[in-house]
Amino acid sequence: MKLAILASLLASGAAFVPASQEARSATSLAAKEKSAALPFLPYPENLKGYVGEETGFDPLRISDYFPMDYLREAELKHSRIAMLAWTGFVAVDMGFKIYPFPEAYEGLTSATAHDALVQQGAMGNIALFIGLFEMVGYLGVAEMLQGSGREPGDFGLDPLSILKGKSEEEVKRWKLRELKNG
């Protein structure tokens, strides 16, 4: 018992001994380039060559496990869907309608539409069409991952001619805007 008390006293006393003044070596983490978005993390090397690479935002290092083209394609797809969903949500509450407008949808708001559409079976149709679009869209993703040269998110569709006649720097700026705001 006396030995245990003596050992605990010596151990607690060691906490007050000054640390050694030897020079510490830098860790390998400090030697790497730092992410601009999260300066305490190393820069994710897989982002080089992609729009938005200067921010270096990949805190979970997902780009180490999946192809960067696949990740960028998914990011653009989900951001575009979110932008369309927000536009539809606001359009319904502003009173915009599609014609012919079913009588059953009269008086619905964006908050009450879900339950009414489930009761009428319209949500099943939406799920079916989303599934079909996903299957067709995967063909483009598979070709891109096999080296077709298609850039992620580029389906050759620019109905407003936003990128037409723009310089390479201006196109990159538009793509970065879509990534940051989508």
Tab-separated table of C-alpha atoms in Angstrom:
chain	number	residue	atom	x	y	z
A	1	MET	CA	0.000	0.000	0.000
A	2	LYS	CA	2.831	2.368	0.895
A	3	LEU	CA	4.492	1.562	-2.423
A	4	ALA	CA	1.318	2.457	-4.371
A	5	ILE	CA	1.033	5.805	-2.591
A	6	LEU	CA	4.702	6.580	-3.239
A	7	ALA	CA	4.327	5.689	-6.948
A	8	SER	CA	1.271	7.932	-7.349
A	9	LEU	CA	3.048	10.842	-5.639
A	10	LEU	CA	6.079	10.471	-7.908
A	11	ALA	CA	3.877	10.218	-10.988
A	12	SER	CA	1.912	13.369	-10.086
A	13	GLY	CA	5.140	15.204	-9.336
A	14	ALA	CA	6.445	14.386	-12.809
A	15	ALA	CA	3.702	16.605	-14.255
A	16	PHE	CA	5.516	19.678	-12.928
A	17	VAL	CA	8.914	18.869	-14.419
A	18	PRO	CA	9.767	21.325	-17.226
A	19	ALA	CA	9.718	19.956	-20.770
A	20	SER	CA	12.995	19.443	-22.577
A	21	GLN	CA	14.220	22.404	-24.640
A	22	GLU	CA	15.436	20.307	-27.575
A	23	ALA	CA	14.565	21.466	-31.068
A	24	ARG	CA	11.493	19.731	-32.399
A	25	SER	CA	11.372	18.423	-35.927
A	26	ALA	CA	8.564	19.526	-38.211
A	27	THR	CA	5.896	16.978	-38.938
A	28	SER	CA	5.262	15.767	-42.457
A	29	LEU	CA	1.839	17.446	-42.334
A	30	ALA	CA	3.474	20.877	-42.048
A	31	ALA	CA	5.696	20.194	-45.053
A	32	LYS	CA	2.770	19.709	-47.451
A	33	GLU	CA	0.874	22.437	-49.255
A	34	LYS	CA	-2.125	23.639	-47.208
A	35	SER	CA	-5.730	23.896	-48.375
A	36	ALA	CA	-6.895	27.486	-48.843
A	37	ALA	CA	-10.392	26.621	-47.595
A	38	LEU	CA	-9.176	24.762	-44.506
A	39	PRO	CA	-5.607	25.889	-43.753
A	40	PHE	CA	-5.108	23.288	-41.026
A	41	LEU	CA	-5.522	20.442	-43.569
A	42	PRO	CA	-3.202	19.461	-46.409
A	43	TYR	CA	-4.214	20.342	-49.965
A	44	PRO	CA	-6.073	17.448	-51.672
A	45	GLU	CA	-3.843	16.566	-54.625
A	46	ASN	CA	-6.675	15.022	-56.674
A	47	LEU	CA	-8.324	18.453	-57.141
A	48	LYS	CA	-5.515	19.715	-59.380
A	49	GLY	CA	-6.705	20.428	-62.908
A	50	TYR	CA	-10.366	20.953	-61.971
A	51	VAL	CA	-12.371	24.161	-61.749
A	52	GLY	CA	-12.300	25.296	-58.140
A	53	GLU	CA	-8.955	23.691	-57.381
A	54	GLU	CA	-7.622	26.903	-55.841
A	55	THR	CA	-9.875	26.550	-52.787
A	56	GLY	CA	-8.815	22.972	-52.077
A	57	PHE	CA	-12.031	22.000	-50.298
A	58	ASP	CA	-12.194	18.244	-49.680
A	59	PRO	CA	-12.081	17.861	-45.879
A	60	LEU	CA	-13.108	14.182	-45.865
A	61	ARG	CA	-10.603	13.315	-48.623
A	62	ILE	CA	-13.355	11.647	-50.667
A	63	SER	CA	-11.362	12.344	-53.841
A	64	ASP	CA	-8.801	9.806	-52.587
A	65	TYR	CA	-11.361	7.012	-52.899
A	66	PHE	CA	-13.490	7.903	-55.947
A	67	PRO	CA	-12.611	9.257	-59.406
A	68	MET	CA	-12.712	13.043	-59.399
A	69	ASP	CA	-14.753	13.121	-62.633
A	70	TYR	CA	-17.457	11.033	-60.957
A	71	LEU	CA	-17.507	13.282	-57.885
A	72	ARG	CA	-17.702	16.455	-59.975
A	73	GLU	CA	-20.507	14.968	-62.108
A	74	ALA	CA	-22.491	14.117	-58.966
A	75	GLU	CA	-21.872	17.560	-57.462
A	76	LEU	CA	-23.103	19.343	-60.587
A	77	LYS	CA	-26.116	17.064	-61.005
A	78	HIS	CA	-27.267	17.503	-57.426
A	79	SER	CA	-26.726	21.265	-57.468
A	80	ARG	CA	-28.749	21.617	-60.682
A	81	ILE	CA	-31.568	19.511	-59.249
A	82	ALA	CA	-31.557	21.648	-56.084
A	83	MET	CA	-31.767	24.843	-58.150
A	84	LEU	CA	-34.711	23.464	-60.160
A	85	ALA	CA	-36.444	22.277	-56.983
A	86	TRP	CA	-36.110	25.687	-55.358
A	87	THR	CA	-37.446	27.380	-58.501
A	88	GLY	CA	-40.438	25.020	-58.572
A	89	PHE	CA	-41.096	25.477	-54.860
A	90	VAL	CA	-41.189	29.262	-55.210
A	91	ALA	CA	-43.117	29.200	-58.514
A	92	VAL	CA	-45.990	27.225	-56.971
A	93	ASP	CA	-46.402	29.718	-54.136
A	94	MET	CA	-46.252	32.642	-56.573
A	95	GLY	CA	-49.245	31.209	-58.417
A	96	PHE	CA	-47.611	29.856	-61.575
A	97	LYS	CA	-49.523	26.916	-63.046
A	98	ILE	CA	-49.077	24.410	-65.819
A	99	TYR	CA	-51.952	23.967	-68.242
A	100	PRO	CA	-54.124	21.956	-68.480
A	101	PHE	CA	-54.271	22.254	-64.697
A	102	PRO	CA	-56.000	19.334	-62.909
A	103	GLU	CA	-58.857	20.368	-60.616
A	104	ALA	CA	-57.458	18.200	-57.829
A	105	TYR	CA	-54.393	20.459	-57.611
A	106	GLU	CA	-56.423	23.653	-57.165
A	107	GLY	CA	-55.475	25.561	-54.017
A	108	LEU	CA	-52.312	23.561	-53.268
A	109	THR	CA	-49.256	25.293	-51.883
A	110	SER	CA	-45.726	23.997	-52.015
A	111	ALA	CA	-46.091	22.851	-48.399
A	112	THR	CA	-49.337	20.897	-48.965
A	113	ALA	CA	-48.640	19.537	-52.455
A	114	HIS	CA	-46.682	16.454	-51.342
A	115	ASP	CA	-49.518	14.776	-49.422
A	116	ALA	CA	-52.089	15.513	-52.151
A	117	LEU	CA	-49.816	14.161	-54.895
A	118	VAL	CA	-49.082	10.993	-52.912
A	119	GLN	CA	-52.813	10.331	-52.538
A	120	GLN	CA	-53.351	10.696	-56.278
A	121	GLY	CA	-50.379	8.561	-57.254
A	122	ALA	CA	-48.430	11.308	-59.004
A	123	MET	CA	-45.356	10.763	-56.833
A	124	GLY	CA	-45.032	7.211	-58.162
A	125	ASN	CA	-44.850	8.609	-61.698
A	126	ILE	CA	-42.217	11.099	-60.626
A	127	ALA	CA	-40.133	8.308	-59.068
A	128	LEU	CA	-40.457	6.265	-62.276
A	129	PHE	CA	-39.259	9.116	-64.477
A	130	ILE	CA	-36.395	9.967	-62.112
A	131	GLY	CA	-35.311	6.314	-62.266
A	132	LEU	CA	-35.388	6.381	-66.078
A	133	PHE	CA	-33.376	9.610	-66.197
A	134	GLU	CA	-30.811	8.136	-63.803
A	135	MET	CA	-30.400	5.024	-65.964
A	136	VAL	CA	-29.933	7.036	-69.144
A	137	GLY	CA	-27.645	9.517	-67.370
A	138	TYR	CA	-25.417	6.715	-66.137
A	139	LEU	CA	-24.536	5.875	-69.734
A	140	GLY	CA	-22.926	9.292	-70.101
A	141	VAL	CA	-21.101	8.945	-66.784
A	142	ALA	CA	-19.796	5.492	-67.736
A	143	GLU	CA	-18.469	6.811	-71.057
A	144	MET	CA	-16.830	9.759	-69.290
A	145	LEU	CA	-15.119	7.461	-66.772
A	146	GLN	CA	-13.833	5.292	-69.616
A	147	GLY	CA	-12.075	8.276	-71.191
A	148	SER	CA	-14.496	9.703	-73.759
A	149	GLY	CA	-13.184	13.225	-73.113
A	150	ARG	CA	-16.525	14.614	-71.930
A	151	GLU	CA	-16.132	17.039	-69.052
A	152	PRO	CA	-18.210	16.364	-65.927
A	153	GLY	CA	-21.624	18.005	-66.194
A	154	ASP	CA	-21.222	18.879	-69.889
A	155	PHE	CA	-24.094	17.432	-71.922
A	156	GLY	CA	-23.612	19.810	-74.857
A	157	LEU	CA	-26.746	21.703	-73.829
A	158	ASP	CA	-26.495	25.502	-73.631
A	159	PRO	CA	-29.921	26.803	-74.716
A	160	LEU	CA	-29.244	30.355	-73.489
A	161	SER	CA	-25.788	30.446	-75.197
A	162	ILE	CA	-24.166	31.555	-71.959
A	163	LEU	CA	-20.778	30.046	-72.829
A	164	LYS	CA	-20.917	30.696	-76.578
A	165	GLY	CA	-18.132	32.977	-77.797
A	166	LYS	CA	-16.555	33.320	-74.355
A	167	SER	CA	-12.823	33.102	-73.686
A	168	GLU	CA	-11.406	30.110	-71.827
A	169	GLU	CA	-10.957	32.242	-68.696
A	170	GLU	CA	-14.570	33.464	-68.852
A	171	VAL	CA	-15.877	29.883	-69.299
A	172	LYS	CA	-13.866	28.813	-66.257
A	173	ARG	CA	-15.344	31.718	-64.299
A	174	TRP	CA	-18.917	30.671	-65.213
A	175	LYS	CA	-18.214	27.068	-64.228
A	176	LEU	CA	-16.815	28.197	-60.880
A	177	ARG	CA	-19.944	30.277	-60.289
A	178	GLU	CA	-22.097	27.216	-60.876
A	179	LEU	CA	-20.013	25.148	-58.449
A	180	LYS	CA	-20.061	27.747	-55.692
A	181	ASN	CA	-23.713	28.753	-55.984
A	182	GLY	CA	-25.375	25.523	-57.098
